[in-house]
mmCIF file with all atom_site columns, C-alpha atoms in Angstrom:
data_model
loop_
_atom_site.group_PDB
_atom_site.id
_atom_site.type_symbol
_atom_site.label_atom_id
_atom_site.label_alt_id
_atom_site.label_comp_id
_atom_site.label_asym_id
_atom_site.label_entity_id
_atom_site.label_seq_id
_atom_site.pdbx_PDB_ins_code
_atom_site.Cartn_x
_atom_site.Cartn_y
_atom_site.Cartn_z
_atom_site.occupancy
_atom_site.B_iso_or_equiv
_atom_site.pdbx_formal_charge
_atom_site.auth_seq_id
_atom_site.auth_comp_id
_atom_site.auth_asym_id
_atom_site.auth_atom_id
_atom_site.pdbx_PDB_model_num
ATOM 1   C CA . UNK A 1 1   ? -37.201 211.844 63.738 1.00 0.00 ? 1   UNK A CA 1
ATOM 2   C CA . UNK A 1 2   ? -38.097 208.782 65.813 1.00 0.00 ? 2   UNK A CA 1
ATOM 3   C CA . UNK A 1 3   ? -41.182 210.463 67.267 1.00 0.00 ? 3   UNK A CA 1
ATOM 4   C CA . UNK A 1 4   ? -42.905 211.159 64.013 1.00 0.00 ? 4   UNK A CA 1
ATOM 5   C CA . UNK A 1 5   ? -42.888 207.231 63.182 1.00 0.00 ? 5   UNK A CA 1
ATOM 6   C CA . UNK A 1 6   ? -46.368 207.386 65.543 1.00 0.00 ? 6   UNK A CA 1
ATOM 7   C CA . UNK A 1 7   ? -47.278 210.561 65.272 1.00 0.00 ? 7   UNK A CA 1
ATOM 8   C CA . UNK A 1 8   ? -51.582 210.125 64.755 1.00 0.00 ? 8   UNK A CA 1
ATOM 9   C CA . UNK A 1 9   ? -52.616 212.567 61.745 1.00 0.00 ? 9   UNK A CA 1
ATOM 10  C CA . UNK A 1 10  ? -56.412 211.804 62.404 1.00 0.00 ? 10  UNK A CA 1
ATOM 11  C CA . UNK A 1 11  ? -58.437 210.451 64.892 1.00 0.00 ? 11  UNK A CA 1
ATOM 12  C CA . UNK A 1 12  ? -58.989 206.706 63.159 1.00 0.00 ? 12  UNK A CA 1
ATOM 13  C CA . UNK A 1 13  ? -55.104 205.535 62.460 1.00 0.00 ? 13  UNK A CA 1
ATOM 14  C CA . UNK A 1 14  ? -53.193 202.124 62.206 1.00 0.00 ? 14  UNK A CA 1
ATOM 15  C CA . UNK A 1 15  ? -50.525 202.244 63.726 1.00 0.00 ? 15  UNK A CA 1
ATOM 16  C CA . UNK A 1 16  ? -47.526 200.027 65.238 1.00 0.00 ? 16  UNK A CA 1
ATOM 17  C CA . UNK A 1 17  ? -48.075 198.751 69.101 1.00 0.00 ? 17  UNK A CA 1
ATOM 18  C CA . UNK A 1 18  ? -45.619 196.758 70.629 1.00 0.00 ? 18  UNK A CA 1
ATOM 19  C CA . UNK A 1 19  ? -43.972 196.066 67.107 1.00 0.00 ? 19  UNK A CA 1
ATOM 20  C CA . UNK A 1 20  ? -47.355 194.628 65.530 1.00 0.00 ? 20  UNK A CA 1
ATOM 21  C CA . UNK A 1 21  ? -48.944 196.570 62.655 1.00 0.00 ? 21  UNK A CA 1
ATOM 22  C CA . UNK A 1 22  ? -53.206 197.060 62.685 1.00 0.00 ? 22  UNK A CA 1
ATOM 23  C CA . UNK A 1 23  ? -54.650 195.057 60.542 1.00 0.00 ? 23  UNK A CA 1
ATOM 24  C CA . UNK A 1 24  ? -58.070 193.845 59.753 1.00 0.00 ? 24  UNK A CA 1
ATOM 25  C CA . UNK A 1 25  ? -59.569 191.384 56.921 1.00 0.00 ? 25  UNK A CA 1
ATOM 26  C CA . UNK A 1 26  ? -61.917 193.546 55.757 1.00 0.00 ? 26  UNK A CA 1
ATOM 27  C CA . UNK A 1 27  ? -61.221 197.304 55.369 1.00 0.00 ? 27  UNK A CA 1
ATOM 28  C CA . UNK A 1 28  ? -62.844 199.316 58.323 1.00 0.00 ? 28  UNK A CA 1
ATOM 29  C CA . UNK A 1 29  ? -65.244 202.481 57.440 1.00 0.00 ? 29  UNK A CA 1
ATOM 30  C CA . UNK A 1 30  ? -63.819 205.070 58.208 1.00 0.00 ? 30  UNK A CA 1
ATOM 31  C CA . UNK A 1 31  ? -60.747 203.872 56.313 1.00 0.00 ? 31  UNK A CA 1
ATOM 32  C CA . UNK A 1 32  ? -58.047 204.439 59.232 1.00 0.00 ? 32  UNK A CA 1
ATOM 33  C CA . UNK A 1 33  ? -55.040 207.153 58.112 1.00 0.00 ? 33  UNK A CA 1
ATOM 34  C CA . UNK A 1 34  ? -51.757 204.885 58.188 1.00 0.00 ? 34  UNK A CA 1
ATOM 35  C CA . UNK A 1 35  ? -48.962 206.602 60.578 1.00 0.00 ? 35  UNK A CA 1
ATOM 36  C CA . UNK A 1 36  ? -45.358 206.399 59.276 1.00 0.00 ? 36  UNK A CA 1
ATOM 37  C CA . UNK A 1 37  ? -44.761 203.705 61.388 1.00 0.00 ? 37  UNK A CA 1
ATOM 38  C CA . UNK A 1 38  ? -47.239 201.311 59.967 1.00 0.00 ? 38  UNK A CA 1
ATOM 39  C CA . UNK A 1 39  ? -46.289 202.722 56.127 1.00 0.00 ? 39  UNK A CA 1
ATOM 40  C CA . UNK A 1 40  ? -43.095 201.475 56.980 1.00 0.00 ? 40  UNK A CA 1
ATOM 41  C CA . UNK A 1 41  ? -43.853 198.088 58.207 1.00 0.00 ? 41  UNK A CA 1
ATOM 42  C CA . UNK A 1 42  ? -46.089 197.916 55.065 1.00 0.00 ? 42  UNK A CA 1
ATOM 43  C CA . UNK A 1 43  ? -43.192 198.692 52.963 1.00 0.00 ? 43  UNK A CA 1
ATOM 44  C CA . UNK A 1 44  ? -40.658 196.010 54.420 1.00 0.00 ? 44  UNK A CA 1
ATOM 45  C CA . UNK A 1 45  ? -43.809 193.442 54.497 1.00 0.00 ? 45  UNK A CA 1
ATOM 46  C CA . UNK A 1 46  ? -44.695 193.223 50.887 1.00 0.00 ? 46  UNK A CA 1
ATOM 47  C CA . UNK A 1 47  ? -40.945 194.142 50.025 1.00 0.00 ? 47  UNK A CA 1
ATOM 48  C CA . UNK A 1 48  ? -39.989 190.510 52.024 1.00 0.00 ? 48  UNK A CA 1
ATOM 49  C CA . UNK A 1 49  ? -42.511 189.058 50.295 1.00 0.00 ? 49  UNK A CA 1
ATOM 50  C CA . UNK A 1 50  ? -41.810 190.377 46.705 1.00 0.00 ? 50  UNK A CA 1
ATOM 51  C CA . UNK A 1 51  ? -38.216 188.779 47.685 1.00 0.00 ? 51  UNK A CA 1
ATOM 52  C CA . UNK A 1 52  ? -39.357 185.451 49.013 1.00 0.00 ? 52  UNK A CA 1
ATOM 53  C CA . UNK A 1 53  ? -41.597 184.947 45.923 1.00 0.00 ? 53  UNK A CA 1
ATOM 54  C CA . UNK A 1 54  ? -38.564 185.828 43.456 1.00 0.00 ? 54  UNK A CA 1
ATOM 55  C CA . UNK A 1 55  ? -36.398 183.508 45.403 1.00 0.00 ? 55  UNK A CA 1
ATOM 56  C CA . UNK A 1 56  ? -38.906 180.505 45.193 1.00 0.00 ? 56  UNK A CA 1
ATOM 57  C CA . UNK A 1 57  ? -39.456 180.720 48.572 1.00 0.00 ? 57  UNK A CA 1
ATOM 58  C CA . UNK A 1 58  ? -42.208 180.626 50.813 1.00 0.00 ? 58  UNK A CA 1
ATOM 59  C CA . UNK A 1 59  ? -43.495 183.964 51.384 1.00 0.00 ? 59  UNK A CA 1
ATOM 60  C CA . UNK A 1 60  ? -43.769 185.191 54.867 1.00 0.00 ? 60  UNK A CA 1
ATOM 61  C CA . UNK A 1 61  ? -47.072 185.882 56.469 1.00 0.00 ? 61  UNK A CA 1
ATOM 62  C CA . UNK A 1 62  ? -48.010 189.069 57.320 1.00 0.00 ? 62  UNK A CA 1
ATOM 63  C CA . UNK A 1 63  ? -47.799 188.400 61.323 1.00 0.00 ? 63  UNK A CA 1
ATOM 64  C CA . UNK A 1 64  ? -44.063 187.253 61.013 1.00 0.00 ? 64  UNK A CA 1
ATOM 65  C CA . UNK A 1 65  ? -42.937 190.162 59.368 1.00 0.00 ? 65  UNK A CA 1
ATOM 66  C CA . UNK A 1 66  ? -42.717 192.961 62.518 1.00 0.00 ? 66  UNK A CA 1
ATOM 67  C CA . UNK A 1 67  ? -41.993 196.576 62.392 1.00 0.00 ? 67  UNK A CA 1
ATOM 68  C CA . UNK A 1 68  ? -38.339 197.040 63.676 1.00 0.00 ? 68  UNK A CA 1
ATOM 69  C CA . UNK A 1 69  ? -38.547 200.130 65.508 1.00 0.00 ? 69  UNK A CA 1
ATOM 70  C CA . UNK A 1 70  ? -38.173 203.893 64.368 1.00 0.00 ? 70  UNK A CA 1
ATOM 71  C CA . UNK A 1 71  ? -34.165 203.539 65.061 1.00 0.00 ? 71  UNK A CA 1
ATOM 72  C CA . UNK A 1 72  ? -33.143 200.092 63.377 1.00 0.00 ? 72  UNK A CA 1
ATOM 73  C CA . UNK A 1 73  ? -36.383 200.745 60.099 1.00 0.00 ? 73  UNK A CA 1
ATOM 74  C CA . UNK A 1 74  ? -33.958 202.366 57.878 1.00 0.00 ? 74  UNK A CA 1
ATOM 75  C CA . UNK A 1 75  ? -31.337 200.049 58.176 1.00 0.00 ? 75  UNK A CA 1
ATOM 76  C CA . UNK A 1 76  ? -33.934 197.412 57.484 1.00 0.00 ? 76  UNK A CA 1
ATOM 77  C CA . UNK A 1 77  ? -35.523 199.222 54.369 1.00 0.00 ? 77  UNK A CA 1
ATOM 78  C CA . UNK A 1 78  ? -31.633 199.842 53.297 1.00 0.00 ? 78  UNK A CA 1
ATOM 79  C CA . UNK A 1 79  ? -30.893 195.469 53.599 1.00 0.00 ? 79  UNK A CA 1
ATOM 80  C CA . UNK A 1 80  ? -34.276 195.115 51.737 1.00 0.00 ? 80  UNK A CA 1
ATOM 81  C CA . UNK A 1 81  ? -33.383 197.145 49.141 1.00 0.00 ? 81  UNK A CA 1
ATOM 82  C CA . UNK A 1 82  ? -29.272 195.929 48.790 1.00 0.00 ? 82  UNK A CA 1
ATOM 83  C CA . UNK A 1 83  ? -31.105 192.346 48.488 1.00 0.00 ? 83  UNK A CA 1
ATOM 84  C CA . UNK A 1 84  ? -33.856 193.163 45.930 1.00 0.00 ? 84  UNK A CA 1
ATOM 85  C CA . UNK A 1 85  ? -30.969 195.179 43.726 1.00 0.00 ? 85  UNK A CA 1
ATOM 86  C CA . UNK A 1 86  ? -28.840 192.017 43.902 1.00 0.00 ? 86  UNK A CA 1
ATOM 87  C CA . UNK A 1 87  ? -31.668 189.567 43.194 1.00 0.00 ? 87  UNK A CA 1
ATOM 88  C CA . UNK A 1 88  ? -32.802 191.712 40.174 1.00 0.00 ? 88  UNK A CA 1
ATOM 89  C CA . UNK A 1 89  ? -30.182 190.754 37.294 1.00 0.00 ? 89  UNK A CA 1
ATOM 90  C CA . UNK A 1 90  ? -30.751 186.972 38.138 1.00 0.00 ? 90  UNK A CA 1
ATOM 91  C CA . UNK A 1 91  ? -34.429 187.350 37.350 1.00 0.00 ? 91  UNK A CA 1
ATOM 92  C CA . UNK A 1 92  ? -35.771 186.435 34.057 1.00 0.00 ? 92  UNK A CA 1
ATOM 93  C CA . UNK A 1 93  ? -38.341 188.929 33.399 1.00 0.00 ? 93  UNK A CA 1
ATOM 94  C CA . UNK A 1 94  ? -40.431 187.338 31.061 1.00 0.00 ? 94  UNK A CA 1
ATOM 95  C CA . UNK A 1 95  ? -40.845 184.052 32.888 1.00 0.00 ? 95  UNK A CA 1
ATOM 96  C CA . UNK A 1 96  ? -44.321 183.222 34.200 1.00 0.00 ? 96  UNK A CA 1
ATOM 97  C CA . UNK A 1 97  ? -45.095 184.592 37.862 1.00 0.00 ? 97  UNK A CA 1
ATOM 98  C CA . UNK A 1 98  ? -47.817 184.507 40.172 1.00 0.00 ? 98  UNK A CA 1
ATOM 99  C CA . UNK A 1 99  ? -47.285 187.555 42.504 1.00 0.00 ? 99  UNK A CA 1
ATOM 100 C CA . UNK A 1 100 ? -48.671 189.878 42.657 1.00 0.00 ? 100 UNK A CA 1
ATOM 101 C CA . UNK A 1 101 ? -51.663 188.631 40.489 1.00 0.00 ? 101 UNK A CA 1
ATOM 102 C CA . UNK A 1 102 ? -51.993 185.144 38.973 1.00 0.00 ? 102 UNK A CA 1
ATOM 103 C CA . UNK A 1 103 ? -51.456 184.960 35.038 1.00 0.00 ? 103 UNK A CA 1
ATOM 104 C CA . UNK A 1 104 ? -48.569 187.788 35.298 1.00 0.00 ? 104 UNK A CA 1
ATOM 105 C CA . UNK A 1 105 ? -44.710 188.016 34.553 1.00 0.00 ? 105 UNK A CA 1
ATOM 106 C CA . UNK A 1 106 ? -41.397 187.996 36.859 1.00 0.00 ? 106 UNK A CA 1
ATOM 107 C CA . UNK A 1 107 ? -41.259 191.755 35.025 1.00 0.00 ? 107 UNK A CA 1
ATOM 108 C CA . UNK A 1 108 ? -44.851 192.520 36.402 1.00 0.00 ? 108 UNK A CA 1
ATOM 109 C CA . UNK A 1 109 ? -43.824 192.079 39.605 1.00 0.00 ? 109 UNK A CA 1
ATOM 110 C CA . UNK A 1 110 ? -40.747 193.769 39.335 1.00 0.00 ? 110 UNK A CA 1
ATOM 111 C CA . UNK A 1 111 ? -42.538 196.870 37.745 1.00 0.00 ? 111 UNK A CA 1
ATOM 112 C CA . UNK A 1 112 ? -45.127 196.656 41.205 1.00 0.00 ? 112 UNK A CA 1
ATOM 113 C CA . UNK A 1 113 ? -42.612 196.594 43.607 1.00 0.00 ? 113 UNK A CA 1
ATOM 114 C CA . UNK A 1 114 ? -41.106 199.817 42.015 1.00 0.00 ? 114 UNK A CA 1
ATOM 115 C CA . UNK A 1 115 ? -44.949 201.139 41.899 1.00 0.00 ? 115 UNK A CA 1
ATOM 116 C CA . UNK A 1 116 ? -45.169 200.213 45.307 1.00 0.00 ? 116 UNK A CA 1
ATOM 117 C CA . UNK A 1 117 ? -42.197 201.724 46.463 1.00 0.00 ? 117 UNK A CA 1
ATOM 118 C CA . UNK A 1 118 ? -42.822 205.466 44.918 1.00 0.00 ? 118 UNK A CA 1
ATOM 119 C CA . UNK A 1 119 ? -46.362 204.945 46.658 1.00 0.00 ? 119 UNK A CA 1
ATOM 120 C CA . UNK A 1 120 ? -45.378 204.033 50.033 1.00 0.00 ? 120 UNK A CA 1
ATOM 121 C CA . UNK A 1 121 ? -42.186 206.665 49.868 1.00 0.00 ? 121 UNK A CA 1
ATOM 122 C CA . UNK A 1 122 ? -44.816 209.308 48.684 1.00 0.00 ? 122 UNK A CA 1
ATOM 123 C CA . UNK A 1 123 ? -47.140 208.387 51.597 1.00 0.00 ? 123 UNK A CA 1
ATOM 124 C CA . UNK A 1 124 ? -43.999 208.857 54.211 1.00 0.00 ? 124 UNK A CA 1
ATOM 125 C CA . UNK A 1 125 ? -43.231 211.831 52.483 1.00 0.00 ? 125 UNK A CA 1
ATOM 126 C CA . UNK A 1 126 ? -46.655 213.603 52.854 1.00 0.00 ? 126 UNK A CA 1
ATOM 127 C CA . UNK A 1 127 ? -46.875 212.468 56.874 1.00 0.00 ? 127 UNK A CA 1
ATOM 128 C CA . UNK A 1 128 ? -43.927 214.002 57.107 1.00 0.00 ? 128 UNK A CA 1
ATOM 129 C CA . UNK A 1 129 ? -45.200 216.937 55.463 1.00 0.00 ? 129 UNK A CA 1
ATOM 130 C CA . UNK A 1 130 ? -48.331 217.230 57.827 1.00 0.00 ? 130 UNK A CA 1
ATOM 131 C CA . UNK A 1 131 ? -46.573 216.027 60.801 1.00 0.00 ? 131 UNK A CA 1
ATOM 132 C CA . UNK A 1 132 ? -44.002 219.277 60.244 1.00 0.00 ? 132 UNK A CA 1
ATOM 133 C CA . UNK A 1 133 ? -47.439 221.635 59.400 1.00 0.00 ? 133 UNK A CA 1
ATOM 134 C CA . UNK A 1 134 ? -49.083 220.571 62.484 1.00 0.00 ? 134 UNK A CA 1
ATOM 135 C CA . UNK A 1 135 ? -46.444 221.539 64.771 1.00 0.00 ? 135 UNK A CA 1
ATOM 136 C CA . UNK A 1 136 ? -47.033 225.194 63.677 1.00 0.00 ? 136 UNK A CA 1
ATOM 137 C CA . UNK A 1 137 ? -50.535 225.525 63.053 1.00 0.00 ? 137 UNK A CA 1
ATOM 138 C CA . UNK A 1 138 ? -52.755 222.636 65.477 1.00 0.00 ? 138 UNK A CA 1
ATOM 139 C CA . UNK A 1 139 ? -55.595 223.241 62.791 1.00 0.00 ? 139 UNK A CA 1
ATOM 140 C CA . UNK A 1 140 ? -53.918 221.036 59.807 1.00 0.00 ? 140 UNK A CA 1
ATOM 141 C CA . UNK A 1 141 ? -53.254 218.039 62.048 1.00 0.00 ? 141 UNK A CA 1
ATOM 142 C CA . UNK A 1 142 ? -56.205 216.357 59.983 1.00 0.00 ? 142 UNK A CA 1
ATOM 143 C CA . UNK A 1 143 ? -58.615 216.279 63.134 1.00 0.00 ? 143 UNK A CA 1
ATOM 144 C CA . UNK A 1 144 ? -61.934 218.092 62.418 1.00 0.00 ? 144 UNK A CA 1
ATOM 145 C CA . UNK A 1 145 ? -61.359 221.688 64.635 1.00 0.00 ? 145 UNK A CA 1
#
């Protein structure tokens, strides 16, 4: 539902405002609790990215690639993932790569995005999860009570 995209599971989150994800260079302490919204956005980002590096491209920056909005993200997780299935059987796996890590293989990144992607679904999954327990019982909303 488009109002779970920011639900806040904790009092320290990132989040989406105005279509730009938190961020910061160094990771905060507390560690902020992502919202669905910015898991999302973090999906499509280094999803773009995987794409742009196995295209020879450019990769995007991280401030050009902005969260759609909770009713047009599927659609553009769904044109991510159409691209990245037709890209795949052009890609020689073993040839040398340098995303996600120097010294690695096309096939290493191909094997991160998919370890990526069952991370970031999982993460969705389990906000979704706590989102639906919190709206019967205020107490597992994550916040101390």
């Amino acid at each position: 539902m488009p109002e779970d995209h920011l639900w806040e599971p904790a009092g320290v989150v990132w989040t989406i405002r105005d279509g730009t994800p938190d961020w910061a260079e160094t990771e905060p302490d507390p560690v902020p609790v992502p919202t669905i919204a910015w898991v999302s956005w973090h999906l499509g980002w280094w999803w773009s990215v995987a794409i742009d590096h196995a295209l020879g491209r450019a990769p995007r920056h991280r401030t050009e690639i902005r969260w759609p909005g909770p009713d047009r993200v599927v659609d553009w997780l769904r044109g991510l993932r159409d691209e990245w299935v037709g890209l795949l059987p052009t890609l020689d796996l073993s040839a040398p790569s340098t995303f996600p890590w120097p010294d690695s293989t096309v096939g290493h990144s191909v094997a991160w995005v998919n370890a990526e992607l069952m991370k970031n679904v999982s993460e969705i999954g389990q906000l979704r999860l706590l989102r639906a327990a919190a709206s019967t019982n205020p107490q597992v909303d994550g916040r101390p009570g």
